[in-house]
Amino acid sequence: MFLIYPIIAAVVIGLLLGGRPSNLGRVQLRWSAAIAAGMAIQVALFVEPVTARIGDLGPPIYIASSLLVLAAVIRNWRLPGLAILAVGAASNLAAILANGGYMPASPEALAALTRGDSDVYSNSAMMGSPMLAPLTDIFAMPAWVPFANIFSIGDVLIGIGVATTIVLGMLGRVDPWNDMTPASPDPASPAAVGGAWTH
């Protein structure tokens, strides 16, 4: 739920800067099916009827789906914002891998949300001395905020990356880079006059 707010902020900023939501349709992603599949798996993973059945398979399934999404994001790193998103996702995944398939959450962050323990798999777990502690869920949104949640520095980077892509996409500044054929230069440009252009 943390991403709801960066997305809303990005759309508002994009509109204020004169961008159009319809321009987002021009943003082309490679391996989009892999991203959709990975996200769908993670959504299902935290539905209680599913989590009650998978038991100890929760951590490896979560890690596998995270790796799938991360690989797809890295495949699209040339798109503005996606490199930042990839760093954030890698940060979260590193913390999860270092702690047995769970994202450690600080007691203070959990207490701020007055969240109790669950009997089913969640990717967050309270740990006394987690590995890679600075990368774990050590922050908490104010409890009065709708859909308040705990989050990590990786989540912040993911939010920045998503917001950057949305704003620039709305402004029409995200080129369809997946087509690696060079665009035709301006006839009046030095490159055109010289009959060649360089990257």
Short mmCIF file of C-alpha atoms in Angstrom, two decimals:
data_model
loop_
_atom_site.label_atom_id
_atom_site.label_comp_id
_atom_site.label_asym_id
_atom_site.label_seq_id
_atom_site.Cartn_x
_atom_site.Cartn_y
_atom_site.Cartn_z
CA MET A 1 0.00 0.00 0.00
CA PHE A 2 3.00 2.30 0.40
CA LEU A 3 3.12 2.86 -3.38
CA ILE A 4 -0.38 4.34 -3.47
CA TYR A 5 0.92 7.69 -2.27
CA PRO A 6 3.89 8.08 -4.67
CA ILE A 7 1.56 7.16 -7.53
CA ILE A 8 -1.07 9.71 -6.50
CA ALA A 9 1.59 12.39 -5.98
CA ALA A 10 3.14 11.62 -9.38
CA VAL A 11 -0.19 11.94 -11.20
CA VAL A 12 -0.92 15.24 -9.48
CA ILE A 13 2.56 16.60 -10.28
CA GLY A 14 2.26 15.40 -13.86
CA LEU A 15 -1.07 17.19 -14.27
CA LEU A 16 0.25 20.40 -12.70
CA LEU A 17 3.17 20.35 -15.15
CA GLY A 18 0.79 20.01 -18.08
CA GLY A 19 1.15 16.29 -18.62
CA ARG A 20 -1.53 13.92 -19.87
CA PRO A 21 -2.38 10.55 -18.30
CA SER A 22 -3.04 9.25 -21.82
CA ASN A 23 0.67 9.64 -22.59
CA LEU A 24 1.41 6.80 -20.19
CA GLY A 25 0.13 4.45 -22.88
CA ARG A 26 3.26 5.26 -24.88
CA VAL A 27 5.54 3.87 -22.17
CA GLN A 28 6.66 0.49 -23.47
CA LEU A 29 7.84 -2.21 -21.10
CA ARG A 30 9.67 -5.36 -22.06
CA TRP A 31 8.81 -8.51 -20.14
CA SER A 32 5.57 -6.90 -18.94
CA ALA A 33 4.01 -10.36 -18.58
CA ALA A 34 6.77 -11.32 -16.13
CA ILE A 35 6.09 -8.21 -14.05
CA ALA A 36 2.35 -8.92 -14.03
CA ALA A 37 2.91 -12.58 -13.11
CA GLY A 38 5.31 -11.74 -10.29
CA MET A 39 2.99 -9.14 -8.82
CA ALA A 40 -0.03 -11.46 -9.13
CA ILE A 41 1.84 -14.19 -7.26
CA GLN A 42 2.69 -11.78 -4.46
CA VAL A 43 -0.87 -10.54 -4.17
CA ALA A 44 -2.14 -14.12 -3.96
CA LEU A 45 0.59 -15.02 -1.49
CA PHE A 46 -0.86 -12.68 1.13
CA VAL A 47 -4.48 -13.78 0.74
CA GLU A 48 -5.23 -15.72 3.91
CA PRO A 49 -6.82 -18.84 2.31
CA VAL A 50 -3.70 -19.20 0.18
CA THR A 51 -1.15 -18.45 2.88
CA ALA A 52 -2.82 -20.90 5.25
CA ARG A 53 -2.11 -23.71 2.77
CA ILE A 54 1.39 -22.92 1.52
CA GLY A 55 3.06 -22.98 4.95
CA ASP A 56 6.84 -23.09 4.68
CA LEU A 57 6.68 -22.54 0.92
CA GLY A 58 5.83 -18.88 1.52
CA PRO A 59 9.41 -17.53 1.72
CA PRO A 60 10.79 -19.34 -1.38
CA ILE A 61 7.72 -18.43 -3.44
CA TYR A 62 8.02 -14.80 -2.38
CA ILE A 63 11.73 -14.71 -3.20
CA ALA A 64 11.19 -16.35 -6.60
CA SER A 65 8.44 -13.90 -7.54
CA SER A 66 10.58 -10.97 -6.38
CA LEU A 67 13.50 -12.16 -8.50
CA LEU A 68 11.17 -12.44 -11.49
CA VAL A 69 9.94 -8.86 -11.09
CA LEU A 70 13.46 -7.53 -10.45
CA ALA A 71 14.79 -9.22 -13.60
CA ALA A 72 12.00 -7.64 -15.65
CA VAL A 73 12.65 -4.20 -14.13
CA ILE A 74 16.37 -4.47 -14.87
CA ARG A 75 15.49 -5.42 -18.46
CA ASN A 76 13.83 -2.00 -18.73
CA TRP A 77 16.51 0.01 -16.94
CA ARG A 78 16.83 2.55 -19.76
CA LEU A 79 13.36 3.93 -19.01
CA PRO A 80 13.58 6.98 -16.73
CA GLY A 81 13.01 5.97 -13.13
CA LEU A 82 13.39 2.23 -13.66
CA ALA A 83 17.05 2.19 -12.61
CA ILE A 84 16.08 3.83 -9.29
CA LEU A 85 13.24 1.33 -8.89
CA ALA A 86 15.65 -1.55 -9.55
CA VAL A 87 18.04 -0.33 -6.84
CA GLY A 88 15.16 -0.15 -4.36
CA ALA A 89 13.88 -3.59 -5.28
CA ALA A 90 17.38 -5.06 -5.02
CA SER A 91 17.79 -3.43 -1.60
CA ASN A 92 14.58 -5.03 -0.34
CA LEU A 93 15.46 -8.40 -1.83
CA ALA A 94 18.91 -8.34 -0.25
CA ALA A 95 17.36 -7.80 3.19
CA ILE A 96 14.81 -10.56 2.59
CA LEU A 97 17.42 -13.06 1.39
CA ALA A 98 19.69 -12.24 4.34
CA ASN A 99 16.87 -12.94 6.78
CA GLY A 100 15.48 -16.25 5.58
CA GLY A 101 12.77 -15.03 3.23
CA TYR A 102 11.30 -12.38 5.50
CA MET A 103 11.61 -8.61 5.61
CA PRO A 104 12.49 -7.75 9.21
CA ALA A 105 10.40 -5.01 10.76
CA SER A 106 11.55 -2.98 13.73
CA PRO A 107 9.42 -3.30 16.89
CA GLU A 108 9.03 0.48 16.92
CA ALA A 109 7.65 0.55 13.38
CA LEU A 110 5.20 -2.27 14.09
CA ALA A 111 4.15 -0.66 17.36
CA ALA A 112 3.43 2.60 15.56
CA LEU A 113 0.78 0.76 13.55
CA THR A 114 -0.45 -1.31 16.54
CA ARG A 115 -0.18 -4.38 14.30
CA GLY A 116 -0.42 -7.79 15.87
CA ASP A 117 1.30 -10.98 14.80
CA SER A 118 -0.31 -13.15 12.13
CA ASP A 119 -0.36 -16.95 11.93
CA VAL A 120 -0.05 -16.90 8.14
CA TYR A 121 2.89 -16.00 5.96
CA SER A 122 3.75 -12.34 5.64
CA ASN A 123 6.95 -11.06 4.13
CA SER A 124 7.38 -8.86 7.23
CA ALA A 125 8.51 -10.27 10.56
CA MET A 126 9.71 -8.71 13.79
CA MET A 127 13.32 -9.68 14.52
CA GLY A 128 15.57 -8.57 17.35
CA SER A 129 18.87 -8.30 15.48
CA PRO A 130 18.25 -8.67 11.74
CA MET A 131 20.91 -8.85 9.09
CA LEU A 132 21.29 -5.70 6.96
CA ALA A 133 19.17 -3.81 9.48
CA PRO A 134 19.35 -0.41 7.69
CA LEU A 135 17.67 -1.98 4.67
CA THR A 136 14.74 -3.43 6.61
CA ASP A 137 11.32 -2.00 7.46
CA ILE A 138 12.39 0.57 10.03
CA PHE A 139 9.96 3.32 9.08
CA ALA A 140 6.22 3.61 9.66
CA MET A 141 3.61 5.84 8.13
CA PRO A 142 1.45 7.74 10.64
CA ALA A 143 -1.29 5.44 11.92
CA TRP A 144 -3.99 7.95 10.94
CA VAL A 145 -3.02 7.78 7.25
CA PRO A 146 -5.33 5.51 5.21
CA PHE A 147 -3.65 2.20 4.35
CA ALA A 148 -0.77 3.07 6.71
CA ASN A 149 2.08 0.62 6.51
CA ILE A 150 5.69 0.07 7.48
CA PHE A 151 8.38 0.59 4.86
CA SER A 152 12.09 0.48 4.10
CA ILE A 153 14.59 2.70 2.32
CA GLY A 154 14.16 0.31 -0.63
CA ASP A 155 10.44 1.10 -0.70
CA VAL A 156 11.28 4.82 -0.78
CA LEU A 157 13.54 4.28 -3.80
CA ILE A 158 10.87 2.19 -5.50
CA GLY A 159 8.36 4.99 -4.90
CA ILE A 160 10.73 7.59 -6.35
CA GLY A 161 11.39 5.41 -9.38
CA VAL A 162 7.70 4.79 -10.04
CA ALA A 163 6.85 8.47 -9.56
CA THR A 164 9.65 9.57 -11.91
CA THR A 165 8.45 7.22 -14.64
CA ILE A 166 4.83 8.38 -14.26
CA VAL A 167 5.62 12.11 -14.30
CA LEU A 168 7.96 11.91 -17.28
CA GLY A 169 5.59 9.53 -19.04
CA MET A 170 2.70 11.98 -18.62
CA LEU A 171 4.90 14.73 -20.02
CA GLY A 172 5.72 12.60 -23.05
CA ARG A 173 9.42 12.45 -22.20
CA VAL A 174 9.72 8.68 -22.08
CA ASP A 175 10.88 7.57 -25.51
CA PRO A 176 9.97 4.13 -26.84
CA TRP A 177 13.58 3.04 -26.23
CA ASN A 178 12.77 -0.59 -26.93
CA ASP A 179 13.03 0.32 -30.60
CA MET A 180 16.79 0.75 -30.81
CA THR A 181 16.66 2.12 -34.37
CA PRO A 182 18.06 5.68 -34.25
CA ALA A 183 15.52 8.40 -34.83
CA SER A 184 15.91 10.43 -38.00
CA PRO A 185 17.94 13.57 -37.25
CA ASP A 186 16.78 17.06 -38.02
CA PRO A 187 17.78 17.80 -41.63
CA ALA A 188 19.31 21.07 -40.48
CA SER A 189 21.40 19.49 -37.75
CA PRO A 190 25.18 19.01 -38.09
CA ALA A 191 24.70 15.26 -37.85
CA ALA A 192 22.37 15.23 -40.81
CA VAL A 193 24.65 17.44 -42.86
CA GLY A 194 27.58 15.14 -42.15
CA GLY A 195 25.55 12.10 -43.16
CA ALA A 196 26.05 10.33 -39.82
CA TRP A 197 25.32 10.66 -36.11
CA THR A 198 26.84 9.32 -32.97
CA HIS A 199 25.40 8.09 -29.67
#
